[in-house]
């Protein structure tokens, strides 16, 4: 909504433009009228819409043509004043004033016009019979008001309608020539209907209508008023009312009726409540509310966010099989400008045996988005109507900002529930298979699921992926995945997987991020994560050296816990070249010995390594301490054993000598 309104009065000389302004300000007919009134500003607190209003007069005798054009360019609405007793001033509306105001402008860019018939006190009848053909000819004419500056008739109403034409314009909503809603308005109202249809049965019940009414206007409808509304729709449409509820067609008809009867502020109230601006686009203030994320902190969905998303999942799970089919998922995202999730979703989260998106996988995906790109998450929650449906101020209420990681390390405890693990390794080490194993997919399963994703996605330039869906330019800004910018090929599968693991009886989300062997860490933040998984091919003699090099360059002096994983243990082990063996290297750097892993099995892969990674991320302050302590107590135990053995031997020698 505009912050202020600028009203310009035009018309032939002596029609009473200046008198109307002075009558409004002085609340009486002026005895002396100057050639032109000074610009006046009506404060916000005395206007019906609570918006400052500037009223500008025009005098042909005192202003040049250039000055007039300048004023027209600055005006939000133009009041063309005519004398109801002089037909010549009416004819000038058609031939002079409207062409001057909107001559070369396209329909959507035309300035709204209010026709003002002054001096109604001098005429018994009405001028509307002559005015109606003009109103039908020019769609930018909002309304016509007959008034009298002399007896103050309709003076306040005139300026109210002018203000209303700016703050609640008809043009974006309704096409008067076609006598129907404009496409953008219809799309916006359809989205609002779908959000308000909380049981997803394509009908707004009495409860849903009252919730909608209360959200938009503050109070529910009285039972009789609700029945009257449905009766009006039923009488004027063939399918507007079904099962005693309002259908989408009925909802659209009702808004069309509001506009046709001059109550378009009702439709604008609805649209603005759901986040729309004057161009019928969702505002940035609605989609991207202020949200501060300090350095070292992360973002997670809280219980309010999870509850909201679970309700929506259940709403769109029409067959109640605990999963969303592609059609159900498409319906879920019908309130978005385009589909934000592509086919890579199914290799990012767990699916059902039939390959459908389960509730668990659905919540995992949202957890991933909230962690990786909080701005995108806020935007998505906005499209889903979170503030309205959850009765919250904004989407930020669905998110939690975690404590700074530095403080977690100092205090030796964390409240985080989502952890990021970077999976690093040489080309062909098995990183992609390791990520898919986290979703319960072994090599045998993956062979049937989608074979090409066994390859290291980030390393194999020869892999051909199907192109990602093309969105219209207006959707590109908002409909890409938070990790899409990191991909070399937009069509390739996501380098992330996410699942839950149990850590000391608590459920934690673990995100695995596969890092390409060609990735260059140019700054410390590139290597940042909660735990690093360095994976090497046990059967490749040169695979481990890459992990060792990465560890020494980026992790050896950091506080990030590291876990080495020896993959492909079903293959014969090769001696790693050059330098220390993996076990010796880990011992030297006080790291746990390499974890043996293989996803070449008929059953689901083991989960122990993922629990180990999540535990290391949850208790990063314990890793080095525990390892150091374990090494110390091992030396103490060995020392004690040796001392006991020496003492026992010495005792036997002395006893024999005696």
PDB file of C-alpha atoms in Angstrom, residues 149-332:
ATOM      1  CA  UNK A 149     -19.228  23.011  -2.894  1.00  0.00           C
ATOM      2  CA  UNK A 150     -21.930  25.493  -1.929  1.00  0.00           C
ATOM      3  CA  UNK A 151     -23.987  23.225   0.333  1.00  0.00           C
ATOM      4  CA  UNK A 152     -21.046  20.856   1.111  1.00  0.00           C
ATOM      5  CA  UNK A 153     -22.808  17.856  -0.452  1.00  0.00           C
ATOM      6  CA  UNK A 154     -20.519  14.822  -0.967  1.00  0.00           C
ATOM      7  CA  UNK A 155     -17.322  16.851  -0.492  1.00  0.00           C
ATOM      8  CA  UNK A 156     -15.725  14.384   1.943  1.00  0.00           C
ATOM      9  CA  UNK A 157     -16.977  11.467  -0.160  1.00  0.00           C
ATOM     10  CA  UNK A 158     -15.286  12.898  -3.250  1.00  0.00           C
ATOM     11  CA  UNK A 159     -11.845  12.881  -1.648  1.00  0.00           C
ATOM     12  CA  UNK A 160     -12.485   9.548   0.034  1.00  0.00           C
ATOM     13  CA  UNK A 161     -13.168   7.943  -3.354  1.00  0.00           C
ATOM     14  CA  UNK A 162     -10.057   9.605  -4.766  1.00  0.00           C
ATOM     15  CA  UNK A 163      -7.966   8.228  -1.933  1.00  0.00           C
ATOM     16  CA  UNK A 164      -9.590   4.823  -2.300  1.00  0.00           C
ATOM     17  CA  UNK A 165      -8.783   4.760  -6.036  1.00  0.00           C
ATOM     18  CA  UNK A 166      -5.084   4.947  -5.126  1.00  0.00           C
ATOM     19  CA  UNK A 167      -4.967   2.705  -2.085  1.00  0.00           C
ATOM     20  CA  UNK A 168      -7.429   0.127  -3.439  1.00  0.00           C
ATOM     21  CA  UNK A 169      -7.120   0.429  -7.219  1.00  0.00           C
ATOM     22  CA  UNK A 170      -9.517  -1.439  -9.455  1.00  0.00           C
ATOM     23  CA  UNK A 171      -7.223  -1.773 -12.464  1.00  0.00           C
ATOM     24  CA  UNK A 172      -4.952  -4.572 -11.123  1.00  0.00           C
ATOM     25  CA  UNK A 173      -7.980  -6.598 -10.008  1.00  0.00           C
ATOM     26  CA  UNK A 174     -10.653  -6.290 -12.648  1.00  0.00           C
ATOM     27  CA  UNK A 175     -11.041  -5.871 -16.394  1.00  0.00           C
ATOM     28  CA  UNK A 176     -14.177  -3.737 -16.904  1.00  0.00           C
ATOM     29  CA  UNK A 177     -14.274  -4.465 -20.639  1.00  0.00           C
ATOM     30  CA  UNK A 178     -14.252  -8.241 -20.114  1.00  0.00           C
ATOM     31  CA  UNK A 179     -16.203  -7.912 -16.854  1.00  0.00           C
ATOM     32  CA  UNK A 180     -13.976 -10.440 -15.100  1.00  0.00           C
ATOM     33  CA  UNK A 181     -11.008 -10.679 -12.740  1.00  0.00           C
ATOM     34  CA  UNK A 182      -7.614 -10.111 -14.268  1.00  0.00           C
ATOM     35  CA  UNK A 183      -5.390 -13.246 -14.488  1.00  0.00           C
ATOM     36  CA  UNK A 184      -2.941 -12.055 -11.810  1.00  0.00           C
ATOM     37  CA  UNK A 185      -5.789 -11.365  -9.394  1.00  0.00           C
ATOM     38  CA  UNK A 186      -7.392 -14.716 -10.141  1.00  0.00           C
ATOM     39  CA  UNK A 187      -4.081 -16.506  -9.496  1.00  0.00           C
ATOM     40  CA  UNK A 188      -3.556 -14.698  -6.199  1.00  0.00           C
ATOM     41  CA  UNK A 189      -7.086 -15.437  -4.984  1.00  0.00           C
ATOM     42  CA  UNK A 190      -6.760 -19.079  -6.076  1.00  0.00           C
ATOM     43  CA  UNK A 191      -3.607 -19.390  -3.954  1.00  0.00           C
ATOM     44  CA  UNK A 192      -5.438 -17.811  -1.008  1.00  0.00           C
ATOM     45  CA  UNK A 193      -8.337 -20.231  -1.474  1.00  0.00           C
ATOM     46  CA  UNK A 194      -5.961 -23.235  -1.526  1.00  0.00           C
ATOM     47  CA  UNK A 195      -4.213 -22.064   1.638  1.00  0.00           C
ATOM     48  CA  UNK A 196      -7.539 -21.510   3.390  1.00  0.00           C
ATOM     49  CA  UNK A 197      -8.845 -24.945   2.339  1.00  0.00           C
ATOM     50  CA  UNK A 198      -7.261 -26.628   5.330  1.00  0.00           C
ATOM     51  CA  UNK A 199      -8.647 -30.122   4.693  1.00  0.00           C
ATOM     52  CA  UNK A 200      -7.832 -29.969   0.962  1.00  0.00           C
ATOM     53  CA  UNK A 201     -11.316 -30.974  -0.232  1.00  0.00           C
ATOM     54  CA  UNK A 202     -11.664 -28.022  -2.653  1.00  0.00           C
ATOM     55  CA  UNK A 203     -14.473 -26.537  -0.547  1.00  0.00           C
ATOM     56  CA  UNK A 204     -14.379 -23.884   2.185  1.00  0.00           C
ATOM     57  CA  UNK A 205     -16.549 -25.102   5.040  1.00  0.00           C
ATOM     58  CA  UNK A 206     -18.209 -22.755   7.534  1.00  0.00           C
ATOM     59  CA  UNK A 207     -15.298 -23.232   9.952  1.00  0.00           C
ATOM     60  CA  UNK A 208     -12.736 -22.546   7.227  1.00  0.00           C
ATOM     61  CA  UNK A 209     -14.666 -19.486   6.025  1.00  0.00           C
ATOM     62  CA  UNK A 210     -14.852 -18.099   9.540  1.00  0.00           C
ATOM     63  CA  UNK A 211     -11.132 -18.722  10.131  1.00  0.00           C
ATOM     64  CA  UNK A 212     -10.441 -16.905   6.859  1.00  0.00           C
ATOM     65  CA  UNK A 213     -12.811 -14.064   7.789  1.00  0.00           C
ATOM     66  CA  UNK A 214     -11.231 -13.655  11.214  1.00  0.00           C
ATOM     67  CA  UNK A 215      -7.691 -13.704   9.754  1.00  0.00           C
ATOM     68  CA  UNK A 216      -8.506 -10.978   7.222  1.00  0.00           C
ATOM     69  CA  UNK A 217     -11.073  -8.799   9.004  1.00  0.00           C
ATOM     70  CA  UNK A 218     -10.647  -9.561  12.705  1.00  0.00           C
ATOM     71  CA  UNK A 219     -14.074 -11.073  13.356  1.00  0.00           C
ATOM     72  CA  UNK A 220     -15.974 -14.158  12.136  1.00  0.00           C
ATOM     73  CA  UNK A 221     -19.235 -13.817  10.248  1.00  0.00           C
ATOM     74  CA  UNK A 222     -22.514 -14.214  12.104  1.00  0.00           C
ATOM     75  CA  UNK A 223     -24.244 -17.518  11.184  1.00  0.00           C
ATOM     76  CA  UNK A 224     -27.017 -15.748   9.268  1.00  0.00           C
ATOM     77  CA  UNK A 225     -24.539 -13.528   7.404  1.00  0.00           C
ATOM     78  CA  UNK A 226     -22.613 -16.632   6.378  1.00  0.00           C
ATOM     79  CA  UNK A 227     -25.770 -18.241   5.023  1.00  0.00           C
ATOM     80  CA  UNK A 228     -26.663 -15.033   3.173  1.00  0.00           C
ATOM     81  CA  UNK A 229     -23.255 -14.991   1.479  1.00  0.00           C
ATOM     82  CA  UNK A 230     -23.643 -18.586   0.313  1.00  0.00           C
ATOM     83  CA  UNK A 231     -27.170 -17.868  -0.887  1.00  0.00           C
ATOM     84  CA  UNK A 232     -25.968 -14.981  -3.079  1.00  0.00           C
ATOM     85  CA  UNK A 233     -23.280 -17.227  -4.592  1.00  0.00           C
ATOM     86  CA  UNK A 234     -25.727 -20.106  -5.072  1.00  0.00           C
ATOM     87  CA  UNK A 235     -28.228 -17.910  -6.916  1.00  0.00           C
ATOM     88  CA  UNK A 236     -25.622 -16.472  -9.290  1.00  0.00           C
ATOM     89  CA  UNK A 237     -23.407 -19.483 -10.076  1.00  0.00           C
ATOM     90  CA  UNK A 238     -23.952 -23.070 -11.111  1.00  0.00           C
ATOM     91  CA  UNK A 239     -21.102 -24.551  -9.040  1.00  0.00           C
ATOM     92  CA  UNK A 240     -20.231 -21.872  -6.477  1.00  0.00           C
ATOM     93  CA  UNK A 241     -21.674 -23.802  -3.533  1.00  0.00           C
ATOM     94  CA  UNK A 242     -21.205 -27.528  -2.916  1.00  0.00           C
ATOM     95  CA  UNK A 243     -21.901 -29.575   0.205  1.00  0.00           C
ATOM     96  CA  UNK A 244     -22.921 -26.347   1.958  1.00  0.00           C
ATOM     97  CA  UNK A 245     -19.448 -24.878   1.354  1.00  0.00           C
ATOM     98  CA  UNK A 246     -17.869 -22.372  -1.005  1.00  0.00           C
ATOM     99  CA  UNK A 247     -15.958 -23.694  -4.037  1.00  0.00           C
ATOM    100  CA  UNK A 248     -13.095 -21.898  -5.757  1.00  0.00           C
ATOM    101  CA  UNK A 249     -15.491 -20.594  -8.418  1.00  0.00           C
ATOM    102  CA  UNK A 250     -17.797 -19.340  -5.684  1.00  0.00           C
ATOM    103  CA  UNK A 251     -14.893 -17.630  -3.914  1.00  0.00           C
ATOM    104  CA  UNK A 252     -13.777 -15.931  -7.137  1.00  0.00           C
ATOM    105  CA  UNK A 253     -17.355 -14.880  -7.939  1.00  0.00           C
ATOM    106  CA  UNK A 254     -17.747 -13.325  -4.484  1.00  0.00           C
ATOM    107  CA  UNK A 255     -14.649 -11.177  -4.979  1.00  0.00           C
ATOM    108  CA  UNK A 256     -15.794 -10.216  -8.476  1.00  0.00           C
ATOM    109  CA  UNK A 257     -19.086  -9.099  -6.959  1.00  0.00           C
ATOM    110  CA  UNK A 258     -17.309  -6.996  -4.319  1.00  0.00           C
ATOM    111  CA  UNK A 259     -15.362  -5.195  -7.049  1.00  0.00           C
ATOM    112  CA  UNK A 260     -18.372  -4.681  -9.304  1.00  0.00           C
ATOM    113  CA  UNK A 261     -20.270  -3.121  -6.398  1.00  0.00           C
ATOM    114  CA  UNK A 262     -17.417  -0.714  -5.609  1.00  0.00           C
ATOM    115  CA  UNK A 263     -16.186  -2.642  -2.572  1.00  0.00           C
ATOM    116  CA  UNK A 264     -12.794  -3.534  -3.982  1.00  0.00           C
ATOM    117  CA  UNK A 265     -11.188  -2.540  -0.683  1.00  0.00           C
ATOM    118  CA  UNK A 266     -12.577  -5.843   0.620  1.00  0.00           C
ATOM    119  CA  UNK A 267     -10.599  -7.821  -1.941  1.00  0.00           C
ATOM    120  CA  UNK A 268      -7.507  -5.669  -1.313  1.00  0.00           C
ATOM    121  CA  UNK A 269      -7.763  -6.352   2.426  1.00  0.00           C
ATOM    122  CA  UNK A 270      -7.706 -10.082   1.670  1.00  0.00           C
ATOM    123  CA  UNK A 271      -4.795  -9.796  -0.755  1.00  0.00           C
ATOM    124  CA  UNK A 272      -2.692  -7.647   1.560  1.00  0.00           C
ATOM    125  CA  UNK A 273      -3.346  -9.904   4.525  1.00  0.00           C
ATOM    126  CA  UNK A 274      -1.818 -12.720   2.495  1.00  0.00           C
ATOM    127  CA  UNK A 275       1.255 -10.652   1.592  1.00  0.00           C
ATOM    128  CA  UNK A 276       0.428  -9.123  -1.823  1.00  0.00           C
ATOM    129  CA  UNK A 277       1.465  -5.670  -3.019  1.00  0.00           C
ATOM    130  CA  UNK A 278      -0.222  -3.339  -5.528  1.00  0.00           C
ATOM    131  CA  UNK A 279       1.247  -5.340  -8.441  1.00  0.00           C
ATOM    132  CA  UNK A 280      -0.173  -8.555  -6.941  1.00  0.00           C
ATOM    133  CA  UNK A 281       3.280  -9.917  -6.151  1.00  0.00           C
ATOM    134  CA  UNK A 282       4.193 -11.169  -2.701  1.00  0.00           C
ATOM    135  CA  UNK A 283       6.177  -8.414  -0.997  1.00  0.00           C
ATOM    136  CA  UNK A 284       9.781  -8.841   0.088  1.00  0.00           C
ATOM    137  CA  UNK A 285       8.746  -7.813   3.617  1.00  0.00           C
ATOM    138  CA  UNK A 286       6.396 -10.806   3.663  1.00  0.00           C
ATOM    139  CA  UNK A 287       8.695 -13.365   2.016  1.00  0.00           C
ATOM    140  CA  UNK A 288      11.913 -12.210   3.679  1.00  0.00           C
ATOM    141  CA  UNK A 289      11.190 -10.883   7.183  1.00  0.00           C
ATOM    142  CA  UNK A 290      14.151  -9.520   9.092  1.00  0.00           C
ATOM    143  CA  UNK A 291      16.254 -12.370  10.440  1.00  0.00           C
ATOM    144  CA  UNK A 292      19.673 -12.054  12.041  1.00  0.00           C
ATOM    145  CA  UNK A 293      22.130 -14.945  11.849  1.00  0.00           C
ATOM    146  CA  UNK A 294      25.327 -14.147  13.795  1.00  0.00           C
ATOM    147  CA  UNK A 295      28.649 -15.690  12.684  1.00  0.00           C
ATOM    148  CA  UNK A 296      29.257 -19.157  14.077  1.00  0.00           C
ATOM    149  CA  UNK A 297      25.544 -19.850  14.522  1.00  0.00           C
ATOM    150  CA  UNK A 298      23.223 -22.048  12.464  1.00  0.00           C
ATOM    151  CA  UNK A 299      19.475 -22.235  11.833  1.00  0.00           C
ATOM    152  CA  UNK A 300      17.100 -25.062  12.625  1.00  0.00           C
ATOM    153  CA  UNK A 301      13.366 -25.578  12.422  1.00  0.00           C
ATOM    154  CA  UNK A 302      11.769 -25.544  15.862  1.00  0.00           C
ATOM    155  CA  UNK A 303       8.723 -27.466  17.070  1.00  0.00           C
ATOM    156  CA  UNK A 304       6.364 -24.840  15.610  1.00  0.00           C
ATOM    157  CA  UNK A 305       7.943 -25.230  12.192  1.00  0.00           C
ATOM    158  CA  UNK A 306       7.854 -29.033  12.282  1.00  0.00           C
ATOM    159  CA  UNK A 307       4.235 -29.077  13.486  1.00  0.00           C
ATOM    160  CA  UNK A 308       3.186 -26.728  10.692  1.00  0.00           C
ATOM    161  CA  UNK A 309       4.948 -28.771   8.007  1.00  0.00           C
ATOM    162  CA  UNK A 310       3.591 -32.047   9.348  1.00  0.00           C
ATOM    163  CA  UNK A 311       0.036 -30.644   9.222  1.00  0.00           C
ATOM    164  CA  UNK A 312       0.554 -29.650   5.603  1.00  0.00           C
ATOM    165  CA  UNK A 313       2.012 -33.072   4.772  1.00  0.00           C
ATOM    166  CA  UNK A 314      -1.059 -34.772   6.237  1.00  0.00           C
ATOM    167  CA  UNK A 315      -3.344 -32.316   4.403  1.00  0.00           C
ATOM    168  CA  UNK A 316      -1.869 -33.267   1.019  1.00  0.00           C
ATOM    169  CA  UNK A 317      -1.493 -37.001   1.695  1.00  0.00           C
ATOM    170  CA  UNK A 318      -4.886 -37.641   0.107  1.00  0.00           C
ATOM    171  CA  UNK A 319      -4.649 -41.466   0.123  1.00  0.00           C
ATOM    172  CA  UNK A 320      -3.257 -41.449   3.688  1.00  0.00           C
ATOM    173  CA  UNK A 321      -0.467 -43.889   2.827  1.00  0.00           C
ATOM    174  CA  UNK A 322       2.115 -41.895   4.809  1.00  0.00           C
ATOM    175  CA  UNK A 323       3.862 -40.657   1.665  1.00  0.00           C
ATOM    176  CA  UNK A 324       3.468 -37.983  -1.009  1.00  0.00           C
ATOM    177  CA  UNK A 325       3.222 -39.182  -4.583  1.00  0.00           C
ATOM    178  CA  UNK A 326       4.540 -36.902  -7.364  1.00  0.00           C
ATOM    179  CA  UNK A 327       0.959 -35.694  -7.965  1.00  0.00           C
ATOM    180  CA  UNK A 328       0.422 -35.002  -4.247  1.00  0.00           C
ATOM    181  CA  UNK A 329       3.746 -33.180  -4.057  1.00  0.00           C
ATOM    182  CA  UNK A 330       2.769 -31.108  -7.085  1.00  0.00           C
ATOM    183  CA  UNK A 331      -0.468 -30.219  -5.310  1.00  0.00           C
ATOM    184  CA  UNK A 332       1.490 -29.309  -2.174  1.00  0.00           C
TER     185      UNK A 332
END
